[in-house]
Every structure is written in structure tokens, then in C-alpha cells.
Short mmCIF file of C-alpha atoms in Angstrom, two decimals:
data_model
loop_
_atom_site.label_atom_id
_atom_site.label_comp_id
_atom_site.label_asym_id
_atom_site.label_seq_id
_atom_site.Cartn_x
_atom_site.Cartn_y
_atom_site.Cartn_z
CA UNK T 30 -16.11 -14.68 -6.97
CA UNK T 31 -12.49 -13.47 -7.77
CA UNK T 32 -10.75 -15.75 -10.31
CA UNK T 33 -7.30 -16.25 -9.78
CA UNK T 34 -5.27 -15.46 -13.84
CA UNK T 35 -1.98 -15.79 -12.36
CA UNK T 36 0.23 -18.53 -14.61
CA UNK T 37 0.70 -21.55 -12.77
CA UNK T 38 4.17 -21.93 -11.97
CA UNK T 39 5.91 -25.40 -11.82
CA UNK T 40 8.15 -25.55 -9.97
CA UNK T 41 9.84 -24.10 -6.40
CA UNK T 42 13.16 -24.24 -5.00
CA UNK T 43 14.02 -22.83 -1.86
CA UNK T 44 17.03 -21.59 -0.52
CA UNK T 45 18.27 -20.58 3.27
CA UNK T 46 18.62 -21.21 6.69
CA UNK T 47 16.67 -22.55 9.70
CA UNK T 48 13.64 -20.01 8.77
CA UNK T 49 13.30 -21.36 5.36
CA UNK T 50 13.89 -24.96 6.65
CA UNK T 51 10.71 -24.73 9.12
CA UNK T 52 11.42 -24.77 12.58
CA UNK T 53 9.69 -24.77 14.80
CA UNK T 54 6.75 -26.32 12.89
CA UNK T 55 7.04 -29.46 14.15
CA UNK T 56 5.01 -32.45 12.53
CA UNK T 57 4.22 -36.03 14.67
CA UNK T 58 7.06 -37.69 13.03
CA UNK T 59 9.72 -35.09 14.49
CA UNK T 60 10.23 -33.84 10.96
CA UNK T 61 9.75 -29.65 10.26
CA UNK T 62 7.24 -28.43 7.73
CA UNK T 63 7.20 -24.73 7.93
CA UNK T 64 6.47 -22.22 5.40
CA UNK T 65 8.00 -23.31 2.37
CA UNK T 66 6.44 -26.79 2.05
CA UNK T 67 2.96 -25.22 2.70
CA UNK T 68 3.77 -23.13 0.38
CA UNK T 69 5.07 -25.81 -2.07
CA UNK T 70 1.52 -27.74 -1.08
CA UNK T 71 -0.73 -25.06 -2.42
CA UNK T 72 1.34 -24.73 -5.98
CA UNK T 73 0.98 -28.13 -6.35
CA UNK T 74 -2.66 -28.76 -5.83
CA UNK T 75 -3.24 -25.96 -8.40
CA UNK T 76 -0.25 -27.54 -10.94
CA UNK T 77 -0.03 -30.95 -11.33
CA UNK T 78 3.83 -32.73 -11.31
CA UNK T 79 4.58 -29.44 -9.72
CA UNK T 80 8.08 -30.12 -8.44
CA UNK T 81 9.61 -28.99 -5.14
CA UNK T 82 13.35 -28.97 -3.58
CA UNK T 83 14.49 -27.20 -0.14
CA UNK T 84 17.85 -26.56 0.08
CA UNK T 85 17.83 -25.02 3.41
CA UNK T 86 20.27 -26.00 6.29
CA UNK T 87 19.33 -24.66 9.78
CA UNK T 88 21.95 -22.43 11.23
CA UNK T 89 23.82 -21.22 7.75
CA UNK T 90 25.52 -17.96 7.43
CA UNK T 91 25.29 -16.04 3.84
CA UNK T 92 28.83 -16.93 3.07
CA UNK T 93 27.93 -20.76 3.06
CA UNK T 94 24.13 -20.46 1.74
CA UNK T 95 26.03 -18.38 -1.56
CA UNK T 96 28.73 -21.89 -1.09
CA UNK T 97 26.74 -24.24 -1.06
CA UNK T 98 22.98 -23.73 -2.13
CA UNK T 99 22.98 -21.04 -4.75
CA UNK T 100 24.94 -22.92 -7.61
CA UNK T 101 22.59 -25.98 -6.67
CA UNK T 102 19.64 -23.55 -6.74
CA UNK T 103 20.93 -21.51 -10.40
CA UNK T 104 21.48 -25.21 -11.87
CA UNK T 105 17.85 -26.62 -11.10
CA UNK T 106 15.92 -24.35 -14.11
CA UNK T 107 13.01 -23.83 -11.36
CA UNK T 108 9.97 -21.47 -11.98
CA UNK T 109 10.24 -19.86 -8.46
CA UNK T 110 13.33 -19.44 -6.15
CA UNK T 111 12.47 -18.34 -2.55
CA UNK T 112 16.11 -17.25 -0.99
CA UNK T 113 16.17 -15.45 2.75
CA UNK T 114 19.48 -15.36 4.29
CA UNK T 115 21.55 -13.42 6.16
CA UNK T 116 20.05 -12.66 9.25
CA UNK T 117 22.27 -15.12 11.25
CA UNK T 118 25.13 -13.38 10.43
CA UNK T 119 23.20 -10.05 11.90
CA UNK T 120 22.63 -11.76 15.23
CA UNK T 121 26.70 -12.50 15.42
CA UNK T 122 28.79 -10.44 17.75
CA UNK T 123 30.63 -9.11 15.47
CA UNK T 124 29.39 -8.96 11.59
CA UNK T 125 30.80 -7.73 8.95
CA UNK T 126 27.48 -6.25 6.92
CA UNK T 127 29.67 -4.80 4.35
CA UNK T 128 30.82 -8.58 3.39
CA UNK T 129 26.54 -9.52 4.34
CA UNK T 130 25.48 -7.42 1.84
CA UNK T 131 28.35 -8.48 -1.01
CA UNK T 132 27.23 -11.89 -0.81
CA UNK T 133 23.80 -11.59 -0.84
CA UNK T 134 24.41 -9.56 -3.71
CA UNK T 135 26.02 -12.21 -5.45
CA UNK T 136 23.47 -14.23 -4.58
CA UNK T 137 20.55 -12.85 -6.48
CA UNK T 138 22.65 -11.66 -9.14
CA UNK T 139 23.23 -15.97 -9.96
CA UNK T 140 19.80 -16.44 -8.81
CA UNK T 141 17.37 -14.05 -10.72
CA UNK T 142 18.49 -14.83 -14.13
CA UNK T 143 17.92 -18.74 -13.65
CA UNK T 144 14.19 -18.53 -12.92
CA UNK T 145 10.82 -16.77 -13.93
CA UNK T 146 10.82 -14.97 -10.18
CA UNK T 147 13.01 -14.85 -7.42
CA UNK T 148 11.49 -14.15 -4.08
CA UNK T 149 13.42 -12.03 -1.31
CA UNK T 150 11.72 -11.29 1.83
CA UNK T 151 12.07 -8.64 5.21
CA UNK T 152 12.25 -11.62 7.69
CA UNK T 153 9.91 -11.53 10.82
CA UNK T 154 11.32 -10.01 14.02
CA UNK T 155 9.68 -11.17 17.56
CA UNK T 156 9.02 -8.20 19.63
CA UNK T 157 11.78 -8.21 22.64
CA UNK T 158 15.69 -6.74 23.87
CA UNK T 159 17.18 -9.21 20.76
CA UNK T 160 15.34 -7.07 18.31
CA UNK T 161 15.72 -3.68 19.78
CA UNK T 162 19.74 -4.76 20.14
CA UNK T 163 20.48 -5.82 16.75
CA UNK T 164 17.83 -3.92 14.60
CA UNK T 165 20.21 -1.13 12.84
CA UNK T 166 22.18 -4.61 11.21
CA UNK T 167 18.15 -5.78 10.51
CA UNK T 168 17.35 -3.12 8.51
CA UNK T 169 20.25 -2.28 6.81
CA UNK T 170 20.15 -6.44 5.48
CA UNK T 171 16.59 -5.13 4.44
CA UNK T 172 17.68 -2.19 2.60
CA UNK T 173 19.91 -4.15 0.68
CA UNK T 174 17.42 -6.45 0.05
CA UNK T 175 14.94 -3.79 -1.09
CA UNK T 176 17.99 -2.50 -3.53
CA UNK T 177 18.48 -5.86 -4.73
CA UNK T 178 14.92 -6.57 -5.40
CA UNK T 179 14.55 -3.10 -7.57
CA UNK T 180 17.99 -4.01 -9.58
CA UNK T 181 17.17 -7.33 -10.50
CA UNK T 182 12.80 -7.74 -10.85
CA UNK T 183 12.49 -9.45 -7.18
CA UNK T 184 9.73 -9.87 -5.35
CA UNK T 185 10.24 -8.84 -1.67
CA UNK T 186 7.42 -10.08 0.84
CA UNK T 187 7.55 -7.83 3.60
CA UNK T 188 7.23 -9.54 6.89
CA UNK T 189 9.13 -7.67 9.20
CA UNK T 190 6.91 -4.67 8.31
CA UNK T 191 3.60 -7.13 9.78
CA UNK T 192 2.27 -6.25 12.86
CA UNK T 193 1.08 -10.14 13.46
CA UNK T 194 4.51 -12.02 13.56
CA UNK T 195 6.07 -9.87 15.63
CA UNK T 196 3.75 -10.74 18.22
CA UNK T 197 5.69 -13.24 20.68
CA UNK T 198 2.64 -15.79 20.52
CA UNK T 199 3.51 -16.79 16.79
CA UNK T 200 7.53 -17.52 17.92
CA UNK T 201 8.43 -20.83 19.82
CA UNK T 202 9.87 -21.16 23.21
CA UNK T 203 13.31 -20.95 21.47
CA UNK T 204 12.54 -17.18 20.90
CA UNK T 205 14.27 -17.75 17.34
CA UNK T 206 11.80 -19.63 14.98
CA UNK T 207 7.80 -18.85 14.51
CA UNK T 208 5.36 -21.56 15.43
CA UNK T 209 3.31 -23.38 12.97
CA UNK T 210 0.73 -20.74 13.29
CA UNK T 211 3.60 -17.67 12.29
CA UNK T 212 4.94 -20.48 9.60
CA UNK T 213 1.38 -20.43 7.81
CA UNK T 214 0.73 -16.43 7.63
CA UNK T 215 4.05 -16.50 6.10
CA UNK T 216 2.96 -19.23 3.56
CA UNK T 217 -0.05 -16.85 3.00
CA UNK T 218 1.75 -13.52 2.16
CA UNK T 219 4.36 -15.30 -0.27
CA UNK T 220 1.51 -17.28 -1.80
CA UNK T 221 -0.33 -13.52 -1.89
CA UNK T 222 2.80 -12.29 -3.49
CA UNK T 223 3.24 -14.60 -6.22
CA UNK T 224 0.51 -12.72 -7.45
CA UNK T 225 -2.87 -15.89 -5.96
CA UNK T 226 -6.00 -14.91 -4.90
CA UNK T 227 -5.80 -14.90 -0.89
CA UNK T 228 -7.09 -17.79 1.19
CA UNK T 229 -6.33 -15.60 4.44
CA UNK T 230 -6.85 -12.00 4.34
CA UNK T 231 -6.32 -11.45 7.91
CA UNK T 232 -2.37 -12.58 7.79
CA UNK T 233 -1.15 -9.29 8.86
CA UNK T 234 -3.73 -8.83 11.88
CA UNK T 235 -2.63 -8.91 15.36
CA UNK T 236 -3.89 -11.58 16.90
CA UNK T 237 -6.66 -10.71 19.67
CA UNK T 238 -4.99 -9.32 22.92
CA UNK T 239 -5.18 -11.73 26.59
CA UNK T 240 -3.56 -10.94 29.71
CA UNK T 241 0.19 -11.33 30.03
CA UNK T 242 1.56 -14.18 32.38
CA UNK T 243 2.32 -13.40 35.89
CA UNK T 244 6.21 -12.00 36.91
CA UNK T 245 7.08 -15.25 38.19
CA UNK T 246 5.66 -17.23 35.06
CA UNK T 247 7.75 -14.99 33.45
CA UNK T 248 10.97 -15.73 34.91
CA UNK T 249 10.54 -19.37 35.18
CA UNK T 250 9.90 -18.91 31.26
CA UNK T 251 13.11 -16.64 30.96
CA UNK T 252 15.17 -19.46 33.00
CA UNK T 253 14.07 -21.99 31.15
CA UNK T 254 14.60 -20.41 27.98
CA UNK T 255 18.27 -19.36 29.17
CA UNK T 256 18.88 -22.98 30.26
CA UNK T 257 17.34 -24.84 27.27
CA UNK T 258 18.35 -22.60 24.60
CA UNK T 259 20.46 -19.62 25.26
CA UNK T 260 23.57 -21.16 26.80
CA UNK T 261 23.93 -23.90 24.15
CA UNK T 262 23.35 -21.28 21.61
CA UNK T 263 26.24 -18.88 23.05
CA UNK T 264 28.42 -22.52 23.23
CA UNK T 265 28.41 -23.03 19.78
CA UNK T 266 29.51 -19.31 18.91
CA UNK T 267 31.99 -19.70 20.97
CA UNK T 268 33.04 -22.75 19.53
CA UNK T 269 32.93 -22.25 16.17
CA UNK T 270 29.79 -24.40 15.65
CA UNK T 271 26.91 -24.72 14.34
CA UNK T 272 23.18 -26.73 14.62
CA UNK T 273 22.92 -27.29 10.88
CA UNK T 274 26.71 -28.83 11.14
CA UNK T 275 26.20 -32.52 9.04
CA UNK T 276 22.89 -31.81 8.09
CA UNK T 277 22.32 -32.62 4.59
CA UNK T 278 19.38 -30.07 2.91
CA UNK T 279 16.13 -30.47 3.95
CA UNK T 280 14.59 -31.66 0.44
CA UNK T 281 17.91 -31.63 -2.16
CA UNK T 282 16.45 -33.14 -5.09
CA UNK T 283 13.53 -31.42 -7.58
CA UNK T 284 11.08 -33.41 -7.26
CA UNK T 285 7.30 -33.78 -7.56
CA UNK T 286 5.87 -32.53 -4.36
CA UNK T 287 3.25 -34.67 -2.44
CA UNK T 288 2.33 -32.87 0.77
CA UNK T 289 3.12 -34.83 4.42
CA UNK T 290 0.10 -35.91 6.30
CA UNK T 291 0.30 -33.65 9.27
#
């Protein structure tokens, strides 16, 4: 039996956007879990009073995550910082990656010297024509995190390079946020890369093939999706807005960390 020697750590903050926030893992009260708190669960039934905050705000852009979470995040004195952003600045029309990749920069540079490991990540990518159309901008916010990660002593989990969450099964019908299923591999290969003995060794495998749905399943699925979730997401760029606007963060205070009944 492997024993796990890796110091407890006691405490996790966690800094982002709607990925890092947990949609689309939806629990019974309407409330998201997602990655982080499962995450956050584990450490604490191996640490007792291990203390948790999630500063993440669905729908932020690196320019307001650097605003408005990463001083709160420095300040905190946390073991473990978990910060992924970015990304929704990729999936803009236009983006600026030169200005993506300054302040994300600035970002770990406040962020690694305030805790005992900062965690970066490649973010998943669903298979599909938004992937294929935005990738170059995907990877080159991955090289700089890669960069960043050597510079500083980050830890990057790689899920972007895992065959399993691009699989469309493991995203929602919004197309943009992994089900509860995707949002527990990812607990898995952070808790993996903080160094804990796995509970899931399989994370990365694809899950087992079944037929694809019928062409007209598939555009009823495409229509809906367009309806539901497409045209109110191409209102609010046009508008200037955003989901997360008024949303306070998901968890702001460090606290100690009792999981949710799910």
C-alpha cells in the first residue's frame, strides 16, 4: 500500500473565472460545486481546520481577475493558490494576447511569492469548430503559462493535453463548462499534482465509445443550444456585459472548509 509523505497543506485559495467557480456542477440547492471545492474537500479531510476561500466570479476577463482577486488572493497568507484565467479573453473577437499574457504575468509574479505553491493549469478544451477556431490564442495563453510556471516554481496541471475532457460527454449543454463528471477528473489531476497519492488513476482515459445521436438529434441539440445559450452569449459581447456582472465571489472569506451535502 503506497503511503502518501506529501506535507499537508492548510489552506487553499482559489482564484478565476466561471471554470474555477464550478459550473456546470450543479448541486440540489442550485448552488455550483465544481472542481475547486472537491478539491478543497479532500485537503480538508486529510488536515483538520483546513481553510478554504474561492474568489472566482463567472465570466471575468484577466484584466479584472489581476483587479480584483489577486491582491485579495496575495493578502490571505494561504498554503496553495489555484489561479486559471485568461481564456475568456481568448474566446473574444478581438484579443489583445500581448496585454493577456502581461497580466497574467503580473499575476503570478504577486501570487507565487505569497504562498508555499501556486497552481497554473492548460484549461480543458471540448472537441468542436470553437476549439479548432480559437486554438492558436489557446496555446499561446498556455505557453505563457508554461513560461510562467518555469520562472516562478509553478505547478502547471495539464488538462488541455487529456484526452478525457475533451470528449464532449464531460461538457454541459452550454458547450462552455464541464459537467460534474469533467469537474471531478479535474479535482483528481490537481489533487495528483499537489504531489497525493491518486484516488483515480484512470482521469485521463477516454471514456468508453457509444454511438453518436442521429442528424436530426443533432440539430435539434445545435438549435437549442443556439437559442438557449449562444445568442444571449453574443448579446452580452455586444453589449458590453457580462454573467458574473454583481456577483460577489463564490466563497470570499478564508475559512474552515466543511464540504456541502450533495
Amino acid at each position: 500500500m503506497q503511503t502518501n509523505t506529501t506535507p499537508p497543506y492548510s489552506s487553499l485559495v482559489a482564484v478565476g473565472d466561471s471554470f474555477t467557480e464550478g459550473m456546470s456542477d450543479l448541486l440540489p440547492d442550485g448552488t455550483y460545486r465544481g472542481w475547486a471545492d472537491l478539491l478543497a474537500g479532500r485537503m480538508a479531510a486529510h488536515t483538520p481546520g483546513f481553510r478554504y476561500a474561492n474568489l472566482a466570479v463567472r465570466g471575468k476577463l484577466i484584466g479584472q481577475i489581476v483587479e480584483e482577486q489577486v491582491p485579495v488572493a496575495a493578502a490571505m497568507g494561504a498554503d496553495v493558490i489555484t489561479l486559471v484565467g485568461g481564456l475568456n479573453d481568448t474566446l473574444r473577437p478581438k484579443c489583445d494576447m500581448g496585454r493577456v499574457r502581461a497580466l497574467l504575468t503580473e499575476a503570478v509574479e504577486t501570487l507565487a511569492p505569497a504562498c508555499k505553491q501556486l497552481v497554473l493549469m492548460r484549461s480543458p478544451a471540448r472537441q468542436g469548430p470553437v476549439q479548432a477556431r480559437f486554438r492558436p490564442r489557446m496555446e499561446e495563453l498556455f505557453a505563457c503559462v508554461d513560461d510562467l510556471a518555469a520562472r516562478h516554481g509553478a505547478l502547471v496541471v495539464d488538462l488541455y493535453g487529456a484526452p478525457s475532457l475533451s470528449d464532449p460527454r464531460l461538457w454541459d449543454v452550454d458547450r462552455l463548462h464541464l459537467s460534474a463528471e469533467g469537474h471531478r477528473r479535474v479535482a483528481e489531476a490537481v489533487w495528483q499534482g499537489l504531489g497525493h497519492d491518486p484516488e483515480d488513476t484512470e482521469w485521463r482515459t477516454p471514456m468508453p465509445a457509444t454511438l453518436p445521436p442521429g442528424w436530426l438529434l443533432r440539430r435539434a441539440e445545435d438549435a437549442r443550444f443556439a437559442r438557449r445559450y449562444l445568442l444571449p452569449w453574443i448579446g452580452r459581447r455586444l453589449t458590453g456585459r457580462s454573467s458574473g456582472d454583481g456577483l460577489p465571489p463564490k466563497r470570499p472569506d478564508l475559512l474552515p472548509y466543511e464540504p456541502p451535502t450533495a
